[in-house]
Coordinates of C-alpha atoms and ligand atoms in Angstrom, one line a residue:
Chain A
M1 CA -18.2 -38.8 -16.9
N2 CA -19.7 -38.0 -13.5
L3 CA -16.2 -37.9 -12.1
D4 CA -15.6 -34.4 -13.5
I5 CA -15.7 -31.6 -11.1
L6 CA -16.3 -29.2 -13.9
S7 CA -16.9 -29.5 -17.5
F8 CA -17.7 -27.4 -20.5
E9 CA -19.5 -28.9 -23.5
N10 CA -19.4 -26.9 -26.7
V11 CA -19.8 -23.7 -24.9
T12 CA -20.4 -20.5 -26.9
F13 CA -20.9 -17.1 -25.5
T14 CA -21.2 -13.7 -27.2
Y15 CA -21.6 -10.4 -25.4
D16 CA -24.4 -8.2 -26.3
T17 CA -23.1 -5.1 -27.8
E18 CA -24.8 -2.0 -29.2
D19 CA -23.4 -2.4 -32.7
G20 CA -25.1 -5.8 -33.3
T21 CA -23.4 -9.2 -32.7
V22 CA -19.7 -9.4 -32.9
L23 CA -17.3 -12.4 -32.7
P24 CA -18.1 -14.7 -29.8
A25 CA -15.9 -14.2 -26.8
V26 CA -15.9 -18.0 -26.2
A27 CA -16.6 -20.3 -29.2
K28 CA -17.4 -24.0 -29.0
V29 CA -15.1 -24.6 -26.0
S30 CA -15.1 -28.1 -24.4
F31 CA -12.9 -29.3 -21.6
A32 CA -13.3 -31.3 -18.3
I33 CA -11.5 -31.0 -15.0
Q34 CA -11.1 -33.8 -12.6
P35 CA -11.1 -33.5 -8.8
G36 CA -7.6 -32.7 -7.4
E37 CA -6.2 -31.2 -10.6
W38 CA -4.4 -28.0 -11.0
V39 CA -5.2 -26.6 -14.4
A40 CA -3.9 -23.4 -15.9
L41 CA -6.0 -21.5 -18.4
V42 CA -3.8 -19.3 -20.4
G43 CA -4.2 -17.0 -23.4
H44 CA -3.5 -13.5 -24.6
N45 CA -5.6 -10.5 -23.4
G46 CA -9.1 -10.8 -24.7
S47 CA -8.8 -14.4 -25.5
G48 CA -11.9 -15.2 -23.4
K49 CA -10.4 -16.4 -20.2
S50 CA -12.4 -14.2 -17.9
T51 CA -15.5 -14.9 -19.8
I52 CA -14.9 -18.6 -19.2
A53 CA -14.4 -17.9 -15.5
K54 CA -17.7 -16.1 -15.4
L55 CA -19.4 -19.0 -17.2
M56 CA -18.0 -21.4 -14.6
N57 CA -19.9 -19.9 -11.7
G58 CA -23.0 -18.6 -13.4
L59 CA -22.2 -14.9 -13.6
L60 CA -22.9 -15.6 -17.3
F61 CA -24.9 -18.4 -19.0
P62 CA -23.8 -19.9 -22.3
Q63 CA -25.9 -19.3 -25.4
E64 CA -24.9 -22.7 -26.7
G65 CA -23.6 -25.8 -25.0
S66 CA -23.7 -26.4 -21.2
V67 CA -21.6 -26.0 -18.1
K68 CA -21.6 -28.8 -15.6
V69 CA -20.3 -28.4 -12.1
M70 CA -20.1 -31.5 -9.8
G71 CA -22.7 -33.3 -11.8
H72 CA -25.2 -30.4 -11.9
T73 CA -25.9 -28.4 -15.0
M74 CA -25.5 -24.7 -14.3
S75 CA -28.9 -23.0 -14.2
E76 CA -30.8 -20.4 -12.2
E77 CA -31.9 -23.2 -9.8
T78 CA -28.5 -24.8 -9.1
L79 CA -26.6 -21.6 -9.2
W80 CA -26.4 -20.7 -5.5
N81 CA -25.6 -24.2 -4.4
I82 CA -22.8 -24.4 -7.0
R83 CA -21.4 -21.1 -6.0
S84 CA -21.2 -22.1 -2.3
Q85 CA -18.9 -24.9 -3.4
M86 CA -16.5 -22.9 -5.5
G87 CA -14.3 -20.1 -4.5
M88 CA -13.1 -17.4 -6.8
V89 CA -10.4 -14.8 -6.6
F90 CA -10.1 -11.9 -9.0
Q91 CA -7.4 -9.7 -10.3
N92 CA -7.7 -6.5 -8.3
P93 CA -6.9 -7.1 -4.6
D94 CA -8.7 -3.9 -3.5
N95 CA -11.9 -4.4 -5.4
Q96 CA -12.9 -7.7 -3.8
F97 CA -12.3 -6.8 -0.2
V98 CA -15.8 -6.3 1.2
G99 CA -15.2 -6.4 5.0
A100 CA -13.9 -3.7 7.2
T101 CA -11.2 -5.9 8.6
V102 CA -9.5 -9.1 7.5
Q103 CA -11.7 -11.4 9.5
D104 CA -14.9 -9.6 8.5
D105 CA -13.9 -10.2 4.9
V106 CA -13.2 -13.8 5.4
A107 CA -16.5 -14.2 7.1
F108 CA -18.5 -12.6 4.3
A109 CA -19.4 -15.7 2.3
L110 CA -20.2 -17.5 5.5
E111 CA -22.6 -14.8 6.6
N112 CA -24.2 -14.9 3.2
N113 CA -24.8 -18.6 3.5
G114 CA -26.3 -18.4 6.9
V115 CA -23.5 -20.2 8.8
P116 CA -24.1 -20.1 12.6
H117 CA -21.9 -17.7 14.5
A118 CA -19.9 -20.3 16.5
E119 CA -19.0 -22.2 13.4
M120 CA -18.2 -19.1 11.6
V121 CA -15.6 -18.0 14.1
E122 CA -14.0 -21.4 13.9
R123 CA -13.9 -21.5 10.1
V124 CA -12.6 -17.9 9.8
H125 CA -9.8 -18.9 12.1
E126 CA -9.0 -22.0 10.2
A127 CA -9.0 -20.3 6.8
L128 CA -6.7 -17.5 8.0
H129 CA -4.3 -20.1 9.3
Q130 CA -4.3 -21.9 6.0
V131 CA -3.1 -18.7 4.2
K132 CA -0.9 -17.7 7.2
M133 CA -2.8 -14.5 7.8
A134 CA -4.1 -15.3 11.3
D135 CA -1.9 -12.6 12.9
Y136 CA -3.5 -10.0 10.7
K137 CA -7.1 -10.7 11.6
D138 CA -8.0 -7.3 12.9
H139 CA -6.1 -5.4 10.2
E140 CA -7.9 -3.1 7.8
P141 CA -7.3 -3.6 4.1
H142 CA -5.4 -0.4 3.4
H143 CA -2.7 -1.6 5.8
L144 CA -2.1 -4.8 3.8
S145 CA 0.1 -5.4 0.8
G146 CA -1.4 -6.7 -2.4
G147 CA -0.2 -10.2 -1.8
Q148 CA -1.6 -10.2 1.7
K149 CA -5.0 -9.0 0.3
Q150 CA -5.0 -11.8 -2.2
R151 CA -4.3 -14.3 0.5
V152 CA -7.2 -12.9 2.5
A153 CA -9.3 -13.3 -0.6
I154 CA -8.2 -16.9 -0.8
A155 CA -9.0 -17.4 2.8
G156 CA -12.5 -15.9 2.2
A157 CA -13.0 -18.6 -0.5
L158 CA -11.5 -21.4 1.7
A159 CA -13.8 -20.6 4.6
M160 CA -16.6 -22.0 2.6
R161 CA -14.6 -25.3 2.3
P162 CA -15.0 -25.3 -1.5
K163 CA -14.2 -28.2 -3.8
L164 CA -12.8 -25.9 -6.4
L165 CA -10.8 -22.7 -6.4
I166 CA -10.7 -20.4 -9.5
L167 CA -8.1 -17.7 -9.6
D168 CA -8.7 -15.2 -12.4
E169 CA -5.3 -13.4 -12.9
A170 CA -5.0 -13.3 -9.2
T171 CA -1.3 -12.6 -9.3
S172 CA -1.2 -10.2 -12.3
M173 CA -1.4 -7.0 -10.3
L174 CA 1.1 -8.1 -7.6
D175 CA 4.8 -7.4 -7.2
P176 CA 7.2 -10.4 -7.5
Q177 CA 7.1 -10.9 -3.7
G178 CA 3.3 -10.8 -3.6
R179 CA 3.2 -13.3 -6.5
M180 CA 5.5 -15.7 -4.7
E181 CA 3.3 -15.5 -1.6
V182 CA 0.1 -16.3 -3.5
I183 CA 1.7 -19.1 -5.6
E184 CA 3.3 -20.6 -2.5
T185 CA -0.1 -20.5 -0.7
I186 CA -1.8 -22.3 -3.6
R187 CA 0.9 -24.9 -3.7
R188 CA 0.7 -25.6 0.0
L189 CA -3.0 -25.7 0.0
R190 CA -3.0 -28.3 -2.7
E191 CA -0.5 -30.4 -0.8
S192 CA -2.5 -30.3 2.4
T193 CA -6.1 -30.5 1.1
G194 CA -6.0 -31.7 -2.5
L195 CA -8.0 -28.8 -3.6
T196 CA -8.9 -28.5 -7.2
V197 CA -7.4 -25.3 -8.7
I198 CA -8.0 -23.5 -12.0
S199 CA -5.6 -20.7 -12.4
I200 CA -6.2 -18.2 -15.2
T201 CA -3.1 -16.3 -16.2
H202 CA -1.2 -15.0 -19.2
D203 CA 2.0 -15.7 -17.4
L204 CA 3.4 -19.0 -18.7
E205 CA 5.9 -19.2 -15.8
E206 CA 3.0 -19.6 -13.4
A207 CA 1.2 -21.9 -15.8
A208 CA 4.2 -24.2 -15.8
L209 CA 3.4 -25.1 -12.2
A210 CA 0.1 -26.6 -13.1
G211 CA -0.5 -30.2 -14.0
R212 CA -2.3 -29.3 -17.2
M213 CA -2.7 -26.3 -19.4
I214 CA -5.5 -25.1 -21.6
V215 CA -4.5 -22.5 -24.1
M216 CA -7.1 -20.1 -25.4
N217 CA -6.7 -18.1 -28.6
E218 CA -9.4 -15.6 -29.8
G219 CA -12.2 -17.4 -28.0
H220 CA -11.2 -20.9 -29.2
K221 CA -9.5 -23.6 -27.3
H222 CA -6.1 -23.8 -29.1
V223 CA -4.4 -26.7 -27.3
E224 CA -4.6 -28.6 -24.1
G225 CA -2.0 -30.8 -22.4
A226 CA 0.8 -31.0 -19.9
P227 CA 2.9 -27.8 -19.7
K228 CA 6.1 -29.4 -21.0
D229 CA 4.2 -30.7 -24.1
V230 CA 2.5 -27.4 -24.6
F231 CA 5.7 -25.5 -24.3
K232 CA 7.2 -27.5 -27.2
R233 CA 5.1 -25.4 -29.5
G234 CA 7.4 -22.5 -28.6
D235 CA 7.0 -20.1 -31.5
E236 CA 3.3 -20.9 -31.9
L237 CA 2.7 -19.6 -28.4
T238 CA 4.8 -16.5 -28.7
G239 CA 2.9 -15.8 -31.9
M240 CA -0.3 -15.7 -29.9
G241 CA 1.1 -13.1 -27.6
L242 CA 2.3 -15.3 -24.8
D243 CA 5.7 -15.1 -23.2
L244 CA 7.5 -18.4 -22.7
P245 CA 9.0 -18.9 -19.2
F246 CA 12.4 -17.3 -18.8
A247 CA 14.2 -20.7 -18.2
M248 CA 12.8 -22.0 -21.5
R249 CA 13.9 -18.9 -23.5
M250 CA 17.3 -19.1 -21.9
T251 CA 17.6 -22.8 -22.7
H252 CA 16.8 -22.1 -26.3
L253 CA 19.2 -19.3 -26.6
L254 CA 22.0 -21.4 -25.0
Q255 CA 21.3 -24.2 -27.4
E256 CA 21.4 -21.9 -30.3
A257 CA 24.7 -20.5 -29.0
G258 CA 26.1 -24.1 -29.1
V259 CA 25.8 -25.0 -25.4
G260 CA 24.9 -28.7 -25.5
L261 CA 22.0 -28.7 -23.1
Q262 CA 20.0 -32.0 -23.3
E263 CA 16.6 -31.0 -21.9
E264 CA 13.9 -28.3 -22.1
H265 CA 13.7 -26.5 -18.8
M266 CA 10.6 -24.9 -17.4
T267 CA 12.1 -23.7 -14.1
E268 CA 15.2 -21.8 -13.4
D269 CA 16.3 -24.3 -10.8
K270 CA 16.4 -27.2 -13.2
L271 CA 18.2 -25.1 -15.8
V272 CA 20.8 -24.1 -13.3
D273 CA 21.2 -27.7 -12.2
E274 CA 21.9 -28.9 -15.7
L275 CA 24.3 -25.9 -16.3
W276 CA 26.3 -27.0 -13.3
K277 CA 26.5 -30.5 -14.6
Y278 CA 27.4 -29.3 -18.0
Y279 CA 30.0 -27.1 -16.6
S280 CA 31.6 -29.8 -14.5
K281 CA 31.7 -32.1 -17.5
A282 CA 33.3 -29.6 -19.7
Chain B
M1 CA -6.0 21.8 10.3
M2 CA -8.0 18.9 9.0
E3 CA -5.4 16.6 10.6
K4 CA -6.2 17.8 14.1
M5 CA -9.9 18.0 13.6
I6 CA -11.3 15.1 15.6
F7 CA -15.0 15.5 14.9
G8 CA -16.1 12.1 13.5
R9 CA -12.8 10.4 14.1
F10 CA -12.1 7.1 16.0
I11 CA -9.3 6.7 18.4
P12 CA -8.8 3.1 19.4
G13 CA -8.5 2.5 23.2
D14 CA -9.5 0.4 26.0
S15 CA -11.5 2.5 28.4
L16 CA -14.8 1.7 30.0
V17 CA -16.5 3.9 27.4
H18 CA -14.7 2.2 24.5
R19 CA -15.9 -1.2 25.7
L20 CA -19.6 -0.3 25.9
D21 CA -21.9 -1.8 23.4
P22 CA -22.3 0.6 20.4
R23 CA -26.1 0.2 20.7
A24 CA -25.9 1.5 24.2
K25 CA -23.7 4.4 23.2
I26 CA -25.8 5.5 20.3
L27 CA -29.0 5.3 22.4
F28 CA -27.3 7.0 25.3
V29 CA -26.3 10.0 23.1
F30 CA -29.7 10.3 21.6
L31 CA -31.4 10.3 25.0
F32 CA -28.8 12.7 26.3
I33 CA -29.6 15.2 23.5
G34 CA -33.2 15.2 24.8
I35 CA -32.2 15.4 28.4
V36 CA -30.1 18.5 27.9
F37 CA -33.2 20.5 27.3
V38 CA -34.5 19.6 30.8
A39 CA -31.9 22.0 32.3
N40 CA -33.1 25.6 32.6
N41 CA -31.0 27.1 35.4
A42 CA -27.5 27.5 36.6
I43 CA -27.6 24.3 38.7
G44 CA -28.9 22.3 35.8
Y45 CA -26.3 23.5 33.4
A46 CA -23.5 23.0 36.0
L47 CA -24.8 19.4 36.4
L48 CA -24.7 18.8 32.6
L49 CA -21.2 20.2 32.3
G50 CA -20.1 18.1 35.3
F51 CA -21.7 15.0 33.9
T52 CA -20.1 15.5 30.5
L53 CA -16.7 15.9 32.1
L54 CA -17.2 12.7 34.0
I55 CA -17.9 10.9 30.8
V56 CA -14.8 12.4 29.2
F57 CA -12.8 11.3 32.2
L58 CA -14.2 7.7 31.9
S59 CA -13.4 7.6 28.2
K60 CA -9.7 8.4 29.0
I61 CA -9.6 10.9 26.3
R62 CA -7.5 13.9 27.4
L63 CA -9.6 17.0 27.7
Y64 CA -6.8 19.0 26.1
F65 CA -6.9 16.7 23.1
L66 CA -10.6 17.0 22.8
I67 CA -10.6 20.8 23.1
N68 CA -7.7 21.2 20.7
G69 CA -9.4 18.9 18.1
L70 CA -12.7 20.7 18.3
K71 CA -11.2 24.2 17.7
P72 CA -13.2 25.0 14.6
I73 CA -16.3 24.2 16.5
F74 CA -15.3 26.6 19.3
I75 CA -15.4 29.4 16.8
L76 CA -19.0 28.6 16.1
L77 CA -19.5 28.5 19.9
I78 CA -18.0 31.9 20.5
F79 CA -20.1 33.3 17.7
T80 CA -23.3 32.0 19.2
F81 CA -22.3 33.3 22.6
L82 CA -21.6 36.8 21.3
L83 CA -24.9 36.8 19.4
H84 CA -26.8 36.1 22.6
L85 CA -24.8 38.5 24.6
F86 CA -25.3 41.5 22.3
F87 CA -28.8 40.9 21.1
T88 CA -30.8 39.8 24.1
R89 CA -32.3 42.9 25.7
E90 CA -33.9 41.6 28.9
G91 CA -33.2 41.9 32.6
D92 CA -30.9 44.5 34.1
L93 CA -28.4 46.5 32.1
L94 CA -25.0 45.3 33.2
F95 CA -22.7 47.2 30.9
S96 CA -23.1 49.9 28.4
F97 CA -20.5 51.5 26.1
W98 CA -21.1 53.4 22.9
I99 CA -23.7 51.3 21.1
I100 CA -22.9 48.1 23.0
E101 CA -25.3 47.2 25.7
I102 CA -25.1 44.0 27.7
Y103 CA -28.0 42.8 29.7
E104 CA -28.1 40.3 32.5
E105 CA -30.4 37.9 30.6
G106 CA -28.1 38.1 27.5
L107 CA -25.2 37.0 29.6
R108 CA -27.2 34.2 31.1
Q109 CA -28.6 33.0 27.8
G110 CA -25.1 33.2 26.2
I111 CA -23.6 31.1 28.9
F112 CA -26.4 28.5 28.9
I113 CA -26.5 28.1 25.2
S114 CA -22.8 27.7 25.0
I115 CA -22.8 25.0 27.7
R116 CA -25.6 23.2 25.9
F117 CA -23.7 23.4 22.6
L118 CA -20.5 22.3 24.3
V119 CA -21.9 19.2 26.1
L120 CA -23.7 18.1 22.9
V121 CA -20.5 18.4 20.8
F122 CA -18.5 16.7 23.5
M123 CA -20.9 13.8 23.9
T124 CA -21.3 13.1 20.1
S125 CA -17.5 13.4 19.7
I126 CA -17.0 10.9 22.5
L127 CA -19.4 8.5 20.7
T128 CA -17.4 8.6 17.5
L129 CA -14.0 8.8 19.2
T130 CA -14.6 5.7 21.2
T131 CA -16.6 3.6 18.7
S132 CA -15.1 2.3 15.5
P133 CA -17.2 3.3 12.4
I134 CA -18.0 -0.4 11.7
S135 CA -19.3 -0.8 15.3
I136 CA -21.5 2.3 14.9
T137 CA -22.8 0.8 11.6
D138 CA -23.5 -2.5 13.4
G139 CA -25.2 -0.6 16.2
I140 CA -27.4 1.4 13.9
E141 CA -28.3 -1.7 11.9
I142 CA -29.6 -3.5 14.9
L143 CA -31.2 -0.5 16.5
L144 CA -33.1 0.2 13.3
G145 CA -34.0 -3.5 12.9
P146 CA -37.6 -3.1 13.9
F147 CA -38.1 -0.7 11.0
K148 CA -37.5 -3.5 8.5
K149 CA -41.2 -4.2 9.1
I150 CA -42.1 -1.0 7.4
K151 CA -39.8 -1.9 4.5
L152 CA -37.0 0.4 5.5
P153 CA -33.9 -1.3 3.8
V154 CA -31.9 -1.3 7.0
H155 CA -29.5 -4.0 6.1
E156 CA -28.8 -2.4 2.7
L157 CA -28.2 1.0 4.3
A158 CA -25.8 -0.5 6.9
L159 CA -23.9 -2.4 4.1
M160 CA -23.7 0.8 2.1
M161 CA -22.3 2.6 5.1
S162 CA -19.7 0.0 5.8
I163 CA -18.6 -0.3 2.2
S164 CA -18.3 3.4 1.9
L165 CA -16.2 3.5 5.0
R166 CA -14.1 0.6 3.7
F167 CA -13.4 2.4 0.4
I168 CA -12.6 5.9 1.8
P169 CA -8.8 5.2 2.3
T170 CA -8.7 3.3 -1.1
L171 CA -10.1 6.3 -2.9
M172 CA -8.0 8.7 -1.0
D173 CA -4.9 6.9 -2.1
E174 CA -6.2 6.9 -5.6
T175 CA -6.8 10.6 -5.5
G176 CA -3.2 11.1 -4.4
K177 CA -2.0 9.0 -7.3
I178 CA -4.1 10.8 -9.8
I179 CA -3.0 14.2 -8.6
K180 CA 0.6 13.1 -9.0
A181 CA -0.1 11.7 -12.4
Q182 CA -1.7 14.9 -13.5
M183 CA 1.1 17.0 -12.0
A184 CA 3.6 14.9 -13.9
R185 CA 1.7 15.9 -17.1
G186 CA 2.1 19.5 -16.2
S187 CA -1.2 20.3 -14.6
D188 CA -1.0 22.7 -11.7
I189 CA -3.4 21.8 -8.9
G190 CA -3.7 24.0 -5.9
S191 CA -2.4 27.3 -7.1
G192 CA -3.6 30.2 -9.2
P193 CA -6.9 32.0 -9.0
M194 CA -10.1 30.2 -7.8
K195 CA -11.5 29.7 -11.3
E196 CA -8.3 28.0 -12.5
R197 CA -8.2 25.8 -9.4
I198 CA -11.8 24.7 -9.9
K199 CA -11.0 23.9 -13.5
A200 CA -8.0 21.8 -12.4
V201 CA -10.3 19.6 -10.3
V202 CA -12.1 18.3 -13.3
P203 CA -9.2 16.2 -14.7
L204 CA -8.9 14.8 -11.2
L205 CA -12.6 13.9 -10.7
I206 CA -13.2 12.2 -14.0
P207 CA -10.5 9.5 -13.6
L208 CA -11.6 9.1 -10.0
F209 CA -15.2 8.5 -11.0
V210 CA -14.3 6.2 -13.8
S211 CA -12.2 4.1 -11.5
A212 CA -14.8 4.2 -8.7
F213 CA -17.4 2.8 -11.1
K214 CA -15.0 0.0 -12.2
R215 CA -14.4 -0.8 -8.6
A216 CA -18.1 -0.9 -7.9
E217 CA -18.6 -3.3 -10.7
D218 CA -15.8 -5.6 -9.6
L219 CA -17.0 -5.5 -6.0
A220 CA -20.5 -6.4 -7.0
T221 CA -19.2 -9.4 -8.9
A222 CA -17.0 -10.5 -6.0
M223 CA -20.0 -10.2 -3.7
E224 CA -22.2 -12.2 -5.9
V225 CA -19.6 -14.9 -6.3
R226 CA -19.4 -15.1 -2.5
G227 CA -23.1 -15.8 -2.3
Y228 CA -24.4 -12.4 -1.5
R229 CA -28.2 -12.3 -2.0
G230 CA -29.3 -9.4 0.2
G231 CA -30.1 -9.5 3.9
E232 CA -32.5 -12.4 3.9
G233 CA -31.2 -15.5 5.7
R234 CA -27.8 -13.9 6.5
T235 CA -26.1 -14.5 9.8
R236 CA -23.8 -12.0 11.4
F237 CA -20.1 -12.5 12.1
R238 CA -19.9 -9.4 14.4
Q239 CA -21.9 -10.0 17.5
L240 CA -22.8 -7.3 19.9
D241 CA -22.7 -8.1 23.5
W242 CA -24.9 -6.2 25.9
R243 CA -23.4 -6.3 29.4
L244 CA -24.2 -5.0 32.8
A245 CA -22.1 -1.9 32.2
D246 CA -24.4 -1.0 29.3
T247 CA -27.5 -1.2 31.4
L248 CA -25.8 0.7 34.2
S249 CA -25.0 3.5 31.8
F250 CA -28.7 4.1 31.4
V251 CA -29.2 4.0 35.2
L252 CA -26.7 6.7 35.4
L253 CA -28.5 8.7 32.7
A254 CA -31.8 8.2 34.5
G255 CA -30.2 9.5 37.7
L256 CA -29.0 12.6 35.9
T257 CA -32.5 13.2 34.5
A258 CA -34.0 12.9 37.9
V259 CA -31.6 15.3 39.5
L260 CA -32.1 17.8 36.6
W261 CA -35.8 17.5 37.0
Y262 CA -35.6 18.1 40.7
F263 CA -33.6 21.4 40.3
R264 CA -35.6 22.6 37.3
T265 CA -37.4 25.9 37.9
Ligands
ADP1 N1 -18.8 -6.9 -20.6 C1 -18.4 -7.1 -21.9 N2 -19.1 -6.6 -22.9 C2 -18.7 -6.7 -24.2 N3 -17.6 -7.4 -24.6 C3 -16.8 -7.9 -23.6 C4 -17.2 -7.8 -22.2 N4 -16.2 -8.4 -21.5 C5 -15.3 -8.9 -22.4 N5 -15.7 -8.6 -23.6 C6 -14.9 -9.0 -24.8 O1 -14.9 -10.4 -24.9 C7 -13.6 -10.9 -25.3 C8 -13.0 -11.8 -24.2 O2 -12.7 -11.0 -23.0 P1 -12.2 -11.7 -21.7 O3 -12.9 -12.9 -21.4 O4 -12.2 -10.6 -20.6 O5 -10.7 -12.0 -22.0 P2 -9.4 -12.3 -21.1 O6 -9.9 -12.4 -19.7 O7 -8.8 -13.5 -21.7 O8 -8.5 -11.1 -21.3 C9 -12.8 -9.6 -25.5 O9 -12.8 -9.4 -26.9 C10 -13.5 -8.5 -24.8 O10 -13.4 -7.3 -25.5
MG2 MG1 -9.3 -11.4 -17.9

């Protein structure tokens, strides 16, 4: 079991509210993530995804169960060491930009962890290269697009050379172009460094890119598995307020309309491929 | 008018003055403020004015640009000048008409005070025009470093300053958006009597405040996640670099002081 980079064991968390206790935001959730995986955590708004993210890096502590990261149980003592090994990117590109310029922002975590100056310069440079933002190092945040700001935020996390990167709805405030940039960056990073990624999203299109999906519903873990298996539960997912990827909905509609497609398609490219084949056969 | 106002603005450039260490520039301006008071006669003030123009020249900021940008300040300057001119009643009477009487001492005082005011405004403007806000913050943080011993939260103050500077454009954008959103809902900002206009600001400020608090909360979370634990044990990415030119600038200032002292009466 020590192989897991991160694991939740029966984790329950309820927010303190003024009107007494309410439903737990996260209830008896267990899962484990192995090094090198890309896991998508999906669920409707308010299903407990962000709460899980906060439990992952000790912004919150579970009332029941335990959170383990790289073999250490999350506690006040292990907290800062754990945090230095995991990067986290949030939803709003503006609200996580601390530095005055791109390179200052990337250096922020390094400064906090007391990295010597010479090494800091090197790591900032390297991280900016990894997200292809090196040309923008002296730019101020208000001159960057949302997608660029998110890439800077990713660089800020990468500068710490983390083992794990968590993205909490990091693409949900971006335009399609910005989303593409961020997703492409993650994909490339995983290829070149084998980084473990947990991406939290309510967009199943994005989740389809991950190796594994964990679906949350009202604080409970609903199902877990490879995207193509999870997507087989089509109506169940739409019933929980999730939108199936466009290619899948299209496939279903075509099949209903009597077009004899053989497979379920998660990406548009694959659907288009089969349509071509279908067309040339017909 | 606010567009042209340059008091407190930064104009990137690559002059000798731009390249000086922010610590040197801040100290320089502070010392200069003291030194200005050494001058007490025509030669002294002429020297001050000459010195200031030399610095303006070295900073490669066009004098016209500087004067144009400081127009609102000149109104204040002229006002002070006139005040001294009309209300000082010492020395010989130079001019008299109806109830206006101008004395020699009044004219002298008026000119001297105006020059003093002018050189101070020029010098501080050059400081901010040639130093990015973030460098000024860095400079202040290091200069105030010794005060950490008496528990002055120097690092926190500097961080507050730099974050405020960082968020000014963001919040300005947001204000613009809120104004448009309120206008789209039929609110009329910027016209009508004063009372109405003040009232119209409320639906602008409330959403702005709500969002600023949300931003503050998000930012705090993002900082914590990135390992921020206060100033203890932190290293600095921005390094300041004190060079020969910085030391020489103080030699220049010492020279000015010596000459002023020599001519002082
Ligand atoms: N700070 C908070 N205080 C009280 N309740 C909260 C707080 N944050 C989230 N919640 C509640 O917890 C539940 C899960 O929220 P969250 O984890 O943010 O969901 P998601 O990220 O999936 O949208 C929601 O019902 C939400 O209202
Ligand atoms: Mg959320």
